[in-house]
CSV table of C-alpha atoms in Angstrom, one decimal:
chain,number,residue,atom,x,y,z
B,1,MET,CA,-32.8,-25.5,22.9
B,2,PRO,CA,-35.3,-24.7,25.6
B,3,CYS,CA,-34.7,-21.4,27.4
B,4,GLU,CA,-34.2,-23.0,30.8
B,5,SER,CA,-31.6,-25.4,29.3
B,6,ALA,CA,-29.7,-22.5,27.8
B,7,ARG,CA,-29.7,-20.7,31.1
B,8,GLN,CA,-28.1,-23.7,32.8
B,9,ALA,CA,-25.5,-24.3,30.1
B,10,SER,CA,-21.8,-23.8,31.2
B,11,THR,CA,-21.4,-21.1,28.5
B,12,THR,CA,-24.2,-18.9,29.9
B,13,ILE,CA,-23.4,-16.4,32.6
B,14,GLU,CA,-25.7,-13.7,34.2
B,15,THR,CA,-24.6,-10.1,34.2
B,16,ASP,CA,-26.3,-7.2,35.9
B,17,PHE,CA,-26.3,-4.4,33.3
B,18,ALA,CA,-28.4,-2.0,35.4
B,19,ARG,CA,-26.6,-1.7,38.7
B,20,PRO,CA,-23.1,-0.7,37.5
B,21,TYR,CA,-24.7,2.0,35.3
B,22,ILE,CA,-26.9,3.2,38.2
B,23,LYS,CA,-23.9,3.3,40.6
B,24,ASP,CA,-22.1,5.5,38.2
B,25,LEU,CA,-24.9,8.0,37.7
B,26,ALA,CA,-23.5,10.2,40.5
B,27,SER,CA,-20.4,10.8,38.3
B,28,VAL,CA,-22.6,12.7,35.7
B,29,ILE,CA,-25.6,13.9,37.8
B,30,ASP,CA,-25.6,15.6,41.3
B,31,MET,CA,-27.8,12.9,42.8
B,32,ALA,CA,-27.0,14.2,46.3
B,33,ALA,CA,-28.5,17.6,45.5
B,34,ILE,CA,-31.7,16.0,44.3
B,35,ARG,CA,-32.0,14.0,47.5
B,36,GLU,CA,-31.1,16.8,49.9
B,37,ALA,CA,-33.6,19.2,48.2
B,38,GLY,CA,-36.4,16.6,48.5
B,39,VAL,CA,-37.3,17.1,44.8
B,40,ARG,CA,-40.4,14.9,44.0
B,41,VAL,CA,-39.8,13.3,40.6
B,42,GLY,CA,-42.5,11.6,38.4
B,43,ILE,CA,-41.3,9.3,35.7
B,44,ASP,CA,-43.2,7.5,32.8
B,45,PRO,CA,-40.9,5.0,31.0
B,46,LEU,CA,-43.7,4.5,28.5
B,47,GLY,CA,-43.4,0.7,28.9
B,48,GLY,CA,-39.8,0.7,27.9
B,49,ALA,CA,-36.4,-0.6,28.9
B,50,ALA,CA,-36.0,1.9,31.8
B,51,VAL,CA,-39.0,0.5,33.8
B,52,GLU,CA,-36.9,-1.7,36.2
B,53,TYR,CA,-34.1,0.8,36.6
B,54,TRP,CA,-35.9,3.5,38.6
B,55,SER,CA,-36.5,1.4,41.8
B,56,ILE,CA,-32.8,0.7,41.9
B,57,VAL,CA,-32.0,4.4,41.4
B,58,ALA,CA,-34.4,5.3,44.3
B,59,GLU,CA,-32.8,2.7,46.5
B,60,GLU,CA,-29.2,3.6,45.6
B,61,TYR,CA,-29.5,7.4,46.1
B,62,GLY,CA,-32.5,7.8,48.4
B,63,VAL,CA,-34.3,10.1,46.0
B,64,ASP,CA,-38.1,10.6,45.8
B,65,LEU,CA,-39.0,8.9,42.5
B,66,THR,CA,-42.4,7.7,41.5
B,67,VAL,CA,-42.9,5.6,38.3
B,68,VAL,CA,-46.4,6.6,37.4
B,69,ASN,CA,-46.9,3.8,35.0
B,70,PRO,CA,-44.9,0.6,35.5
B,71,SER,CA,-46.8,-1.3,32.8
B,72,THR,CA,-45.0,-3.3,30.2
B,73,ASP,CA,-47.0,-4.8,27.4
B,74,PRO,CA,-45.8,-5.7,23.9
B,75,THR,CA,-49.0,-4.3,22.4
B,76,PHE,CA,-48.6,-0.9,24.3
B,77,ARG,CA,-52.3,-0.8,24.6
B,78,PHE,CA,-52.0,1.3,27.7
B,79,MET,CA,-50.7,4.3,25.7
B,80,THR,CA,-52.7,7.3,24.7
B,81,VAL,CA,-52.6,7.6,20.9
B,82,ASP,CA,-50.5,10.2,19.0
B,83,HIS,CA,-51.9,13.0,16.9
B,84,ASP,CA,-52.7,10.6,14.0
B,85,GLY,CA,-54.4,8.0,16.1
B,86,LYS,CA,-51.4,5.6,16.1
B,87,ILE,CA,-49.7,4.2,19.1
B,88,ARG,CA,-46.2,5.8,19.3
B,89,MET,CA,-44.0,6.0,22.3
B,90,ASP,CA,-42.8,9.5,21.4
B,91,CYS,CA,-41.9,11.3,24.6
B,92,SER,CA,-41.7,14.7,22.8
B,93,SER,CA,-45.4,14.4,21.8
B,94,PRO,CA,-48.1,15.9,24.1
B,95,TYR,CA,-50.5,13.2,22.9
B,96,ALA,CA,-48.2,10.3,23.8
B,97,MET,CA,-47.3,12.0,27.1
B,98,ALA,CA,-50.9,12.9,28.0
B,99,GLY,CA,-51.0,10.6,31.0
B,100,LEU,CA,-48.0,12.2,32.6
B,101,LEU,CA,-49.2,15.7,31.8
B,102,THR,CA,-52.4,15.1,33.8
B,103,LEU,CA,-50.2,14.3,36.9
B,104,LYS,CA,-47.6,17.1,36.5
B,105,ASP,CA,-48.8,19.1,39.6
B,106,ARG,CA,-48.2,16.1,41.8
B,107,PHE,CA,-44.4,16.5,41.2
B,108,ASP,CA,-41.7,19.2,41.3
B,109,ILE,CA,-40.5,17.8,37.9
B,110,ALA,CA,-41.5,14.9,35.7
B,111,PHE,CA,-40.2,13.3,32.6
B,112,GLY,CA,-40.6,10.4,30.3
B,113,ASN,CA,-38.4,8.3,28.0
B,114,ASP,CA,-39.1,6.4,24.8
B,115,THR,CA,-38.9,2.7,24.9
B,116,ASP,CA,-35.1,2.3,24.4
B,117,ALA,CA,-34.6,5.3,26.8
B,118,ASP,CA,-32.3,7.3,24.5
B,119,ARG,CA,-34.8,10.2,24.3
B,120,HIS,CA,-36.4,12.4,26.9
B,121,GLY,CA,-39.6,14.4,27.4
B,122,ILE,CA,-39.5,17.0,30.2
B,123,VAL,CA,-42.8,17.9,32.0
B,124,THR,CA,-42.8,21.0,34.2
B,125,ARG,CA,-45.3,22.5,36.5
B,126,SER,CA,-44.7,25.9,34.9
B,127,GLN,CA,-45.1,25.1,31.2
B,128,GLY,CA,-46.2,21.4,30.9
B,129,LEU,CA,-44.2,19.5,28.3
B,130,LEU,CA,-41.2,21.5,27.1
B,131,ASN,CA,-40.4,21.7,23.4
B,132,PRO,CA,-37.2,19.5,23.0
B,133,ASN,CA,-35.4,22.5,21.5
B,134,HIS,CA,-36.3,24.7,24.5
B,135,TYR,CA,-35.0,22.1,26.9
B,136,LEU,CA,-31.8,21.6,25.1
B,137,ALA,CA,-31.1,25.3,25.3
B,138,VAL,CA,-31.9,25.3,29.1
B,139,ALA,CA,-29.8,22.2,29.7
B,140,ILE,CA,-26.8,23.7,27.9
B,141,ARG,CA,-27.0,27.0,29.8
B,142,TYR,CA,-27.2,25.2,33.1
B,143,LEU,CA,-24.4,22.8,32.4
B,144,LEU,CA,-22.0,25.5,31.0
B,145,THR,CA,-22.5,27.6,34.1
B,146,GLN,CA,-22.5,24.7,36.7
B,147,ARG,CA,-19.9,22.2,35.4
B,148,THR,CA,-16.8,24.2,36.4
B,149,ARG,CA,-14.4,21.3,35.7
B,150,TRP,CA,-15.3,21.1,32.1
B,151,ALA,CA,-12.7,22.6,29.7
B,152,ARG,CA,-13.7,25.9,28.4
B,153,SER,CA,-12.3,24.9,25.0
B,154,SER,CA,-14.8,22.0,24.7
B,155,ALA,CA,-17.6,22.6,22.1
B,156,VAL,CA,-21.3,22.4,22.4
B,157,GLY,CA,-22.7,20.2,19.7
B,158,LYS,CA,-26.0,20.6,17.9
B,159,THR,CA,-27.5,19.3,14.7
B,160,LEU,CA,-28.1,22.0,12.2
B,161,VAL,CA,-31.9,21.5,12.3
B,162,SER,CA,-32.0,22.2,16.1
B,163,SER,CA,-33.1,25.6,17.3
B,164,SER,CA,-30.8,28.6,16.8
B,165,LEU,CA,-31.6,29.5,20.4
B,166,ILE,CA,-28.8,27.1,21.2
B,167,ASP,CA,-26.4,29.2,19.1
B,168,ARG,CA,-27.5,32.3,21.0
B,169,VAL,CA,-27.0,30.6,24.4
B,170,VAL,CA,-23.5,29.3,23.5
B,171,ARG,CA,-22.4,32.6,22.0
B,172,HIS,CA,-23.8,34.6,25.0
B,173,LEU,CA,-21.6,32.4,27.3
B,174,GLY,CA,-18.5,32.8,25.1
B,175,ARG,CA,-18.3,29.1,24.2
B,176,ARG,CA,-17.7,27.3,20.9
B,177,LEU,CA,-20.6,25.8,18.8
B,178,LEU,CA,-20.2,22.6,16.8
B,179,GLU,CA,-23.0,22.4,14.2
B,180,VAL,CA,-23.2,19.1,12.4
B,181,PRO,CA,-25.6,17.2,10.1
B,182,VAL,CA,-28.5,15.2,11.5
B,183,GLY,CA,-27.2,12.1,13.3
B,184,PHE,CA,-25.8,11.6,16.8
B,185,LYS,CA,-22.8,9.8,15.4
B,186,TRP,CA,-21.2,13.2,14.6
B,187,PHE,CA,-20.8,13.9,18.3
B,188,ALA,CA,-19.3,10.6,19.2
B,189,PRO,CA,-15.6,11.4,18.7
B,190,GLY,CA,-15.8,14.7,20.6
B,191,LEU,CA,-17.8,13.2,23.5
B,192,LEU,CA,-15.2,10.4,23.7
B,193,ASP,CA,-12.1,12.7,23.9
B,194,GLY,CA,-13.8,15.5,25.7
B,195,SER,CA,-13.5,18.1,22.9
B,196,CYS,CA,-17.3,18.1,22.8
B,197,CYS,CA,-19.0,18.6,26.2
B,198,PHE,CA,-22.6,18.3,25.0
B,199,GLY,CA,-24.4,16.9,22.0
B,200,GLY,CA,-28.1,17.4,21.3
B,201,GLU,CA,-30.6,17.0,18.5
B,202,GLU,CA,-34.0,18.4,17.9
B,203,SER,CA,-35.7,15.0,18.2
B,204,ALA,CA,-35.1,15.1,22.0
B,205,GLY,CA,-31.8,13.2,22.1
B,206,GLY,CA,-28.7,14.3,24.0
B,207,SER,CA,-25.8,13.4,26.1
B,208,PHE,CA,-22.9,15.2,28.0
B,209,LEU,CA,-19.7,14.6,29.9
B,210,ARG,CA,-19.3,13.4,33.4
B,211,ARG,CA,-19.0,16.1,36.1
B,212,ASP,CA,-15.2,15.9,35.9
B,213,GLY,CA,-15.1,16.4,32.1
B,214,THR,CA,-14.5,12.8,31.1
B,215,VAL,CA,-16.6,10.7,28.8
B,216,TRP,CA,-19.9,9.3,30.0
B,217,THR,CA,-21.3,7.9,26.8
B,218,THR,CA,-21.0,8.5,23.0
B,219,ASP,CA,-24.7,8.0,22.3
B,220,LYS,CA,-27.9,9.5,23.5
B,221,ASP,CA,-28.9,8.9,27.2
B,222,GLY,CA,-32.5,9.8,28.0
B,223,LEU,CA,-32.1,9.0,31.7
B,224,ILE,CA,-29.4,11.6,32.4
B,225,LEU,CA,-31.3,14.3,30.5
B,226,GLY,CA,-34.3,13.6,32.7
B,227,LEU,CA,-32.3,13.5,35.9
B,228,LEU,CA,-30.6,16.7,34.9
B,229,ALA,CA,-34.0,18.5,35.0
B,230,ALA,CA,-34.3,17.2,38.6
B,231,GLU,CA,-30.8,18.4,39.5
B,232,MET,CA,-31.5,21.8,38.0
B,233,THR,CA,-34.8,22.1,39.9
B,234,ALA,CA,-33.0,21.1,43.1
B,235,ARG,CA,-30.0,23.4,42.8
B,236,THR,CA,-31.8,26.5,41.5
B,237,GLY,CA,-35.2,26.2,43.0
B,238,LYS,CA,-36.7,26.7,39.5
B,239,ASP,CA,-38.0,24.1,37.0
B,240,PRO,CA,-36.7,24.0,33.4
B,241,GLY,CA,-39.8,25.8,32.2
B,242,ARG,CA,-38.9,28.9,34.3
B,243,HIS,CA,-35.3,28.7,33.1
B,244,PHE,CA,-36.6,28.7,29.5
B,245,GLN,CA,-38.7,31.8,30.2
B,246,GLU,CA,-35.6,33.6,31.4
B,247,ILE,CA,-33.6,32.6,28.3
B,248,ALA,CA,-36.4,33.7,25.9
B,249,THR,CA,-36.7,37.0,27.7
B,250,GLU,CA,-33.0,37.7,27.4
B,251,LEU,CA,-32.1,36.1,24.0
B,252,GLY,CA,-35.4,36.0,22.1
B,253,MET,CA,-38.5,33.8,21.8
B,254,PRO,CA,-38.1,31.1,19.1
B,255,TYR,CA,-41.0,30.0,16.9
B,256,TYR,CA,-40.2,26.6,15.5
B,257,THR,CA,-41.8,24.0,13.3
B,258,ARG,CA,-41.1,20.8,11.5
B,259,ILE,CA,-43.2,19.6,8.5
B,260,ASP,CA,-43.2,16.0,7.3
B,261,ALA,CA,-44.5,15.2,3.8
B,262,PRO,CA,-44.5,12.2,1.5
B,263,ALA,CA,-41.7,12.0,-1.1
B,264,THR,CA,-40.7,9.4,-3.5
B,265,PRO,CA,-37.2,7.9,-3.5
B,266,GLU,CA,-36.3,9.9,-6.6
B,267,GLN,CA,-37.5,13.1,-5.1
B,268,LYS,CA,-35.5,12.4,-1.9
B,269,HIS,CA,-32.4,11.8,-4.0
B,270,LEU,CA,-32.8,15.1,-5.8
B,271,LEU,CA,-33.4,17.0,-2.6
B,272,GLY,CA,-30.2,15.5,-1.1
B,273,LYS,CA,-28.2,16.7,-4.1
B,274,LEU,CA,-29.3,20.4,-4.0
B,275,SER,CA,-26.6,23.0,-4.0
B,276,PRO,CA,-26.6,26.6,-2.9
B,277,GLU,CA,-26.7,27.7,-6.6
B,278,ASN,CA,-30.1,26.0,-6.9
B,279,VAL,CA,-31.5,28.8,-4.6
B,280,THR,CA,-31.7,32.0,-6.5
B,281,ALA,CA,-33.8,34.0,-4.1
B,282,GLN,CA,-32.1,36.9,-2.2
B,283,GLU,CA,-34.6,37.2,0.7
B,284,LEU,CA,-36.4,34.9,3.0
B,285,GLY,CA,-39.2,36.2,5.3
B,286,GLY,CA,-38.5,39.8,4.3
B,287,GLU,CA,-34.8,39.6,5.3
B,288,PRO,CA,-31.6,39.2,3.2
B,289,ILE,CA,-30.3,35.6,3.0
B,290,VAL,CA,-26.9,35.6,4.7
B,291,THR,CA,-26.0,31.9,4.3
B,292,LYS,CA,-27.0,28.9,2.1
B,293,LEU,CA,-25.6,25.7,3.4
B,294,THR,CA,-25.3,22.2,2.0
B,295,ARG,CA,-22.4,21.3,4.3
B,296,ALA,CA,-22.3,21.6,8.0
B,297,PRO,CA,-20.3,24.5,9.5
B,298,GLY,CA,-18.9,22.4,12.3
B,299,ASN,CA,-17.3,19.6,10.4
B,300,ASP,CA,-17.8,20.3,6.7
B,301,ALA,CA,-19.8,17.1,6.3
B,302,ALA,CA,-22.6,17.0,3.7
B,303,ILE,CA,-26.0,17.7,5.2
B,304,GLY,CA,-27.9,15.8,2.6
B,305,GLY,CA,-30.2,18.8,1.9
B,306,LEU,CA,-30.2,22.5,2.2
B,307,LYS,CA,-30.3,25.2,4.9
B,308,VAL,CA,-31.0,28.9,4.3
B,309,VAL,CA,-30.3,31.4,7.0
B,310,THR,CA,-31.3,35.1,7.6
B,311,GLY,CA,-30.6,37.4,10.6
B,312,SER,CA,-33.7,36.2,12.5
B,313,GLY,CA,-34.9,33.0,10.8
B,314,TRP,CA,-34.0,30.0,8.8
B,315,PHE,CA,-35.2,26.9,7.1
B,316,ALA,CA,-33.7,23.5,6.3
B,317,ALA,CA,-35.0,20.9,3.9
B,318,ARG,CA,-33.8,17.3,3.9
B,319,PRO,CA,-35.0,13.8,3.0
B,320,SER,CA,-35.6,11.3,5.7
B,321,GLY,CA,-33.0,8.6,5.9
B,322,THR,CA,-35.5,6.0,7.0
B,323,GLU,CA,-38.9,6.8,5.5
B,324,ASN,CA,-40.3,8.0,2.2
B,325,ILE,CA,-40.9,11.5,3.6
B,326,TYR,CA,-39.4,15.0,3.2
B,327,LYS,CA,-38.7,17.1,6.2
B,328,LEU,CA,-38.9,20.9,6.3
B,329,TYR,CA,-37.6,22.6,9.4
B,330,ALA,CA,-38.1,26.4,10.1
B,331,GLU,CA,-37.6,28.9,12.8
B,332,SER,CA,-38.3,32.6,13.5
B,333,PHE,CA,-37.2,34.9,16.3
B,334,LYS,CA,-39.9,37.4,15.3
B,335,SER,CA,-43.3,35.9,15.4
B,336,GLN,CA,-45.6,33.0,14.4
B,337,ALA,CA,-46.6,35.1,11.4
B,338,HIS,CA,-43.0,35.5,10.4
B,339,LEU,CA,-42.5,31.7,10.8
B,340,ASP,CA,-45.5,31.0,8.6
B,341,ALA,CA,-44.0,33.3,5.9
B,342,ILE,CA,-40.7,31.5,6.1
B,343,VAL,CA,-42.4,28.2,5.7
B,344,GLU,CA,-44.5,29.4,2.7
B,345,GLU,CA,-41.4,30.9,0.9
B,346,ALA,CA,-39.3,27.8,1.8
B,347,GLN,CA,-41.8,25.5,0.1
B,348,ALA,CA,-41.8,27.6,-3.0
B,349,MET,CA,-38.0,28.0,-2.9
B,350,VAL,CA,-37.4,24.3,-2.7
B,351,GLY,CA,-40.1,23.6,-5.3
B,352,ARG,CA,-38.4,26.0,-7.7
B,353,ALA,CA,-34.9,24.5,-7.0
B,354,LEU,CA,-36.1,21.0,-7.7
B,355,ALA,CA,-38.1,22.1,-10.8
B,356,ALA,CA,-34.9,23.7,-12.2
B,357,ASP,CA,-33.0,20.6,-11.4
B,358,HIS,CA,-35.3,17.9,-12.8
B,359,LYS,CA,-38.7,17.7,-14.7
B,360,GLN,CA,-40.1,21.0,-13.4
B,361,TRP,CA,-41.4,19.4,-10.2
B,362,SER,CA,-43.7,21.7,-8.2
B,363,THR,CA,-44.0,22.1,-4.4
B,364,ASP,CA,-47.5,20.6,-4.6
B,365,ARG,CA,-46.2,17.4,-6.2
B,366,LEU,CA,-43.8,17.0,-3.3
B,367,GLY,CA,-46.9,17.1,-1.1
B,368,ILE,CA,-45.6,19.7,1.3
B,369,ALA,CA,-48.8,21.8,1.3
B,370,ALA,CA,-50.8,18.9,2.7
B,371,ALA,CA,-48.3,18.0,5.4
B,372,ARG,CA,-48.9,18.1,9.1
B,373,PRO,CA,-46.6,20.5,11.0
B,374,ARG,CA,-44.9,19.2,14.2
B,375,THR,CA,-44.1,22.1,16.5
């Protein structure tokens, strides 16, 4: 059937999906504060689904929004290429966000979204593109101190490969942490019933409750995380980069990395089956190991890998669920050198554990040493 005939059929109706969502934004974000403070906001939708939303947002709330690149093109030829030369709409990558980064001083705050707008990349005057983990910690501190109608019993959700700076923020504010395996689905029940006020993951995805403590969405929403940065700037007079500097000064500077490496399906299977007993080492990065996890503390669900924790650092190793790669996450609250030591020892530790489990595989055969780190 031709498209025009389908549109004219009696079974076809038109529905505006944008405007009802936009009219409800004020229930989750203080849009009046953004307008009244005159915050200038720059937005790059990276050619995605949010492109046509922003003009309606500006009209509805009278806020100063500028879409710096309204282009839509199925080839995405307008994009700056990522670190490996590929076109990738990754709003947490400084390469993909290079266009917006060059314009950051024109705005009080700027942000981008990936093409389906469920992820966010926050660009500040003070620090440029924020590390996703850093912004999650900032957003959590701000929300827990500003959303006075949220129940104090509601938990803050994080995936167990997200920064432990989040743990420190939540503990400092006397709130409860919910640490779950990778996957936003683990936050959905709590976001629905209000027992989880915030859910965030290290890959720049997050969501949170309405201002009155009721459910907004049970999946990631990149638009509200971007608008929250504008609200924060409006109500405090400081962009999220300056808020991060305050947190790091008070609670410690995190040094974080993620390494992706090739792995065969068999190697991924073995990695997903590791147990704490497979790790015989007593120290990591010169500190005693305090915890070895294969199940998440927040809900006792299998993490499909292994996490090893010390007093000021940790690493986690897990196979990708979608690609033939192996992911190693690590963090230190001491220094970059300490992080490098954790990574090196983690590679050897995982290699030994897999070797003991099957065919004496070495770390080199997993390809970790040749992997590119993502910070």
